[in-house]
Each structure stands twice: as structure tokens, then as C-alpha cells.
mmCIF file of C-alpha atoms in Angstrom:
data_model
loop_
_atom_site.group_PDB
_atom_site.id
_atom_site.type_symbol
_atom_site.label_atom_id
_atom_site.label_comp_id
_atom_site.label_asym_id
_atom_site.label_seq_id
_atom_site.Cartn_x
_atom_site.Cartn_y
_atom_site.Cartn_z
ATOM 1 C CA UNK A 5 -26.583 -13.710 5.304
ATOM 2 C CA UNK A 6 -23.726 -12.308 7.554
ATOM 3 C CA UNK A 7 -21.573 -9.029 7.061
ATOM 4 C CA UNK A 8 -18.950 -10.883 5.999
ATOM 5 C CA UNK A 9 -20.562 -13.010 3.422
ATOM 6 C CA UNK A 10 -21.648 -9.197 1.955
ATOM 7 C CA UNK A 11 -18.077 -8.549 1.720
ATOM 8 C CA UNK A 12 -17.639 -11.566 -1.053
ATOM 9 C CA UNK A 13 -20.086 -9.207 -3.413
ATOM 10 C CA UNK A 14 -17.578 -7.367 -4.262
ATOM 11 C CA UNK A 15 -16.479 -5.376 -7.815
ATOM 12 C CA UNK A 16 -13.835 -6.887 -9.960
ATOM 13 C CA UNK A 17 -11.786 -3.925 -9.651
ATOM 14 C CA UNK A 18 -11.673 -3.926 -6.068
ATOM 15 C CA UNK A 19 -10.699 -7.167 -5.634
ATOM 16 C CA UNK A 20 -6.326 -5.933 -4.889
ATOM 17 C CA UNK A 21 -7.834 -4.510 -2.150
ATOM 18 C CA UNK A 22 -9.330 -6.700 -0.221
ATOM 19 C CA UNK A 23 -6.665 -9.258 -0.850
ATOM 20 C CA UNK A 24 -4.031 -6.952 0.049
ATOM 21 C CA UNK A 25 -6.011 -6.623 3.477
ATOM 22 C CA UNK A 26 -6.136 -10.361 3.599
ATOM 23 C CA UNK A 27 -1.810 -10.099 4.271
ATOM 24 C CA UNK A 28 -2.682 -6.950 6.262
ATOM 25 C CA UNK A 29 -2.027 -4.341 3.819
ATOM 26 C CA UNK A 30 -3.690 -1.218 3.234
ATOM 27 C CA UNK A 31 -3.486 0.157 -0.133
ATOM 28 C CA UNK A 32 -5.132 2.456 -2.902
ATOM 29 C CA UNK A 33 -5.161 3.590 -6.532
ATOM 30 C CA UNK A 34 -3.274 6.254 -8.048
ATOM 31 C CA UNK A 35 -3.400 7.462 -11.305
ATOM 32 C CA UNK A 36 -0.653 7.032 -13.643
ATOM 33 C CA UNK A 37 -1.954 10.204 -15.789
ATOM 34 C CA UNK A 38 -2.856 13.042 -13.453
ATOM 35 C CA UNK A 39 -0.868 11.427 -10.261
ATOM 36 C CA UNK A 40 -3.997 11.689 -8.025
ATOM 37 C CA UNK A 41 -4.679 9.014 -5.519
ATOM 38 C CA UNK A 42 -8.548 7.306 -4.923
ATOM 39 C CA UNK A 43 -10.158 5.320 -2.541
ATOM 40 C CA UNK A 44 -12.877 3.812 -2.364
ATOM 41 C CA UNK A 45 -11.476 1.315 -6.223
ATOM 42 C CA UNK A 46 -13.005 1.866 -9.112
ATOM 43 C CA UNK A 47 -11.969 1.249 -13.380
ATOM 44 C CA UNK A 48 -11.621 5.135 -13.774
ATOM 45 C CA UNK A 49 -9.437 7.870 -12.063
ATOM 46 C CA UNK A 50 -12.188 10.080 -10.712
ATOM 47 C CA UNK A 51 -10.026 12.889 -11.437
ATOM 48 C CA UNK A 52 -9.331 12.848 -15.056
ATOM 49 C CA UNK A 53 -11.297 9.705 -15.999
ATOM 50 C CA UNK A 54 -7.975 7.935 -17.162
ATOM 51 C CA UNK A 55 -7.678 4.294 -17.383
ATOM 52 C CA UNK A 56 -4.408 3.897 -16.484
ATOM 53 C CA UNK A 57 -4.161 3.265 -12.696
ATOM 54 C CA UNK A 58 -1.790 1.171 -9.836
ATOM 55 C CA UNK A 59 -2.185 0.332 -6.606
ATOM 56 C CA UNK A 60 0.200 2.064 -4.173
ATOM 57 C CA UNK A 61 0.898 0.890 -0.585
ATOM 58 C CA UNK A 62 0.085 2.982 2.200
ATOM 59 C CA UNK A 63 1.649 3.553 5.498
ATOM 60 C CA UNK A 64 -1.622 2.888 7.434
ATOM 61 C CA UNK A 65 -0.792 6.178 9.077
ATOM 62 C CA UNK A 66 -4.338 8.767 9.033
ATOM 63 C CA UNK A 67 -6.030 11.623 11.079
ATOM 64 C CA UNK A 68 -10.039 11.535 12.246
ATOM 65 C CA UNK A 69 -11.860 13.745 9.667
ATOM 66 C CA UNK A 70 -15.115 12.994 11.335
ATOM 67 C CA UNK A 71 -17.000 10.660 13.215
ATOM 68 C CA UNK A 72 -19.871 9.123 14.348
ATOM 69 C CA UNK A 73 -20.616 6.785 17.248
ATOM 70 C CA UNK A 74 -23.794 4.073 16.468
ATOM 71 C CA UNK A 75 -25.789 3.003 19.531
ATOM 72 C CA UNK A 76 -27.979 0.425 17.699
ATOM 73 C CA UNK A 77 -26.050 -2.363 15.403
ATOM 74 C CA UNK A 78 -26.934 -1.548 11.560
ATOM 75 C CA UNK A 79 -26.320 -5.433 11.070
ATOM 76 C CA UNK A 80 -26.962 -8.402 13.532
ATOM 77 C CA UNK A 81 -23.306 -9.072 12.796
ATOM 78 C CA UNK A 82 -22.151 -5.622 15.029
ATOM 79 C CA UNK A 83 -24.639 -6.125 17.831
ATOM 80 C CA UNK A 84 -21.311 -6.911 20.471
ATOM 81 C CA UNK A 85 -19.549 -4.127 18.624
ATOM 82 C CA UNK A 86 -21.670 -1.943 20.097
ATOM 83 C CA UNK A 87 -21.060 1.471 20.577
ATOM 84 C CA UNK A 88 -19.853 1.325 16.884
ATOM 85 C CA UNK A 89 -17.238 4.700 16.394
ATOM 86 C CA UNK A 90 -17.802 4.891 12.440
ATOM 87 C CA UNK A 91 -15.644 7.458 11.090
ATOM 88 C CA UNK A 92 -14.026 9.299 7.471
ATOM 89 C CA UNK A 93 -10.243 9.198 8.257
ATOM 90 C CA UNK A 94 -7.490 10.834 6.215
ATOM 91 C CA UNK A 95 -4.858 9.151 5.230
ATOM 92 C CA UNK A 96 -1.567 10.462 4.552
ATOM 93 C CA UNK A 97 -1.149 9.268 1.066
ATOM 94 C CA UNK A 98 -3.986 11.799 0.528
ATOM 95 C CA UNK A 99 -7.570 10.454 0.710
ATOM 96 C CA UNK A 100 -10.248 9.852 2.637
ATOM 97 C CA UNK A 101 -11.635 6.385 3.552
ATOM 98 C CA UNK A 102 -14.400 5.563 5.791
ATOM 99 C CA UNK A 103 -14.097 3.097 8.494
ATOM 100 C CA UNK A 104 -14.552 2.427 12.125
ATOM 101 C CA UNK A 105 -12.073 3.255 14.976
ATOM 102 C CA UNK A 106 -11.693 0.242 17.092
ATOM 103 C CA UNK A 107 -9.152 -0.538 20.688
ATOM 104 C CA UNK A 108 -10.857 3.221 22.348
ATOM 105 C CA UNK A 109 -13.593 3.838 24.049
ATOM 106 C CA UNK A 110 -16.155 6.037 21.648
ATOM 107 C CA UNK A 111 -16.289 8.821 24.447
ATOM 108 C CA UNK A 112 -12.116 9.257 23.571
ATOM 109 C CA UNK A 113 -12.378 9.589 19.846
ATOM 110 C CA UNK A 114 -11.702 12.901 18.793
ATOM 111 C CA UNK A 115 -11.805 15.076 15.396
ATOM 112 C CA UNK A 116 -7.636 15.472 14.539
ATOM 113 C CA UNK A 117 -6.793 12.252 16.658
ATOM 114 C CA UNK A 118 -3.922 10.543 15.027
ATOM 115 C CA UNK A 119 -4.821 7.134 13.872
ATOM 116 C CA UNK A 120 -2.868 3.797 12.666
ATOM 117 C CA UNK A 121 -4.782 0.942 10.891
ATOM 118 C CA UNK A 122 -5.361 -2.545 11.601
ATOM 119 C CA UNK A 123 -6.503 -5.309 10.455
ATOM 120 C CA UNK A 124 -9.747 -7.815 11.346
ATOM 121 C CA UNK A 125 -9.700 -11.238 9.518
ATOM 122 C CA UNK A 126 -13.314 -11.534 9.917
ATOM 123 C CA UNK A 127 -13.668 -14.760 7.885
ATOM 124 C CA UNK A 128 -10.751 -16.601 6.137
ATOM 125 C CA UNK A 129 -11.732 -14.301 2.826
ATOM 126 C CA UNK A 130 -13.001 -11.077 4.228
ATOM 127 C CA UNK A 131 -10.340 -8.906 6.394
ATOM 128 C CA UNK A 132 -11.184 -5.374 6.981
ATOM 129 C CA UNK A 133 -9.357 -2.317 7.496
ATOM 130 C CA UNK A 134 -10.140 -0.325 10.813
ATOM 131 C CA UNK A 135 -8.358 2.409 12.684
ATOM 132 C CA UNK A 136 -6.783 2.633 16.460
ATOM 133 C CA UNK A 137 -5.400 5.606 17.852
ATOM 134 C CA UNK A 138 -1.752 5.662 17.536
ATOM 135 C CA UNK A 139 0.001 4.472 20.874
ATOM 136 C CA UNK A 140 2.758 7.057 22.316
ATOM 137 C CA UNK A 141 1.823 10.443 20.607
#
């Protein structure tokens, strides 16, 4: 089974995600109760526990939090992906999402490095959401 077929196994209330990444957009839940934003989806704010949640667009604008580069492919799938930067990015709507920085050679990435998503239609139903640095700082 491929990486992207894994990506079909995915939880009901996830699902606005990943077809909002299908038309290349990036967006995650706030809560209409306590007004804090979430990401990674889930059916409860992990703030107050609140039921009541929307999905807010993001600019696709973030920061490096951290980072890792991987030298051996965790998946078949990644093996020409190699090195692999994975990394915890912040975005500016407020939370942190894990992902991989892609278009920059690993030895450039850098803790604080201003980042701008994009998008990689790996199969017609799975697109995910990766990171470049941002062109003309």
C-alpha cells in the first residue's frame, strides 16, 4: 500500500481538510466558544471541549518552529525525497502543524525561516500541504 493510499484512511472530521487541499487551500478549526484555533481536526475544541467549531482559511503564511532532516525514507514512497526536511511550522493564524519543507536544500533550513505553503497533488484524492521558504524576504 502506498503513502497516498494511507492518506484515504482518514477521520470523518478531517475530511474539509483534505478537500480544501485538494483546490489548494490550507485551512483549520476554530472554535466558535472560546475563539481558539486547532490543527491537527478533530470533533472537540481541545481547548474548552466545545462542539461548536468552523473551518477558517489560512494565509499559508508560517515560521520554522523546528526541524528535522531524515536520511533514510520512513516509507518506500519518500525514497527520491530523500534528504526529507520534516518540520513543526507556525502558522500565523496561531498553531502549529507539522509538515515537510520542500524547493531548499535541507543544509538551508533554518529555525525562524519564514515559510509559505504549497501544495502536492500526490494522487487525484490525496494533496498535501508542505512548506517553501518564502521568495524575496
Amino acid at each position: 500500500m502506498s503513502y497516498a493510499d494511507l492518506l484515504l484512511f482518514r477521520s470523518p472530521s478531517a475530511r474539509p481538510y483534505w478537500d480544501a487541499a485538494r483546490y489548494e487551500v490550507l485551512q483549520v478549526q476554530e472554535c466558535m466558544t472560546c475563539s481558539r484555533r486547532q490543527f491537527y481536526p478533530r470533533d472537540l475544541c481541545h481547548h474548552c471541549w466545545s462542539t461548536d467549531l468552523r473551518w477558517i482559511v489560512c494565509s499559508g503564511k508560517a515560521v520554522v518552529h523546528s526541524y528535522t532532516v531524515c536520511h533514510v525514507a520512513p516509507h518506500p514512497d519518500f525514497t527520491d525525497q530523500l534528504p526529507l526536511v520534516i518540520a513543526i511550522v507556525d502558522l500565523e493564524e496561531g498553531v502549529r502543524m507539522t509538515t515537510n519543507i520542500v524547493e531548499c536544500d535541507s543544509a538551508a533550513v533554518r529555525i525562524g525561516m519564514a515559510v509559505e505553503a504549497v501544495f502536492d497533488h500526490v494522487t487525484a484524492e490525496a494533496t498535501l500541504v508542505k512548506f517553501r521558504p518564502v521568495k524575496n524576504q
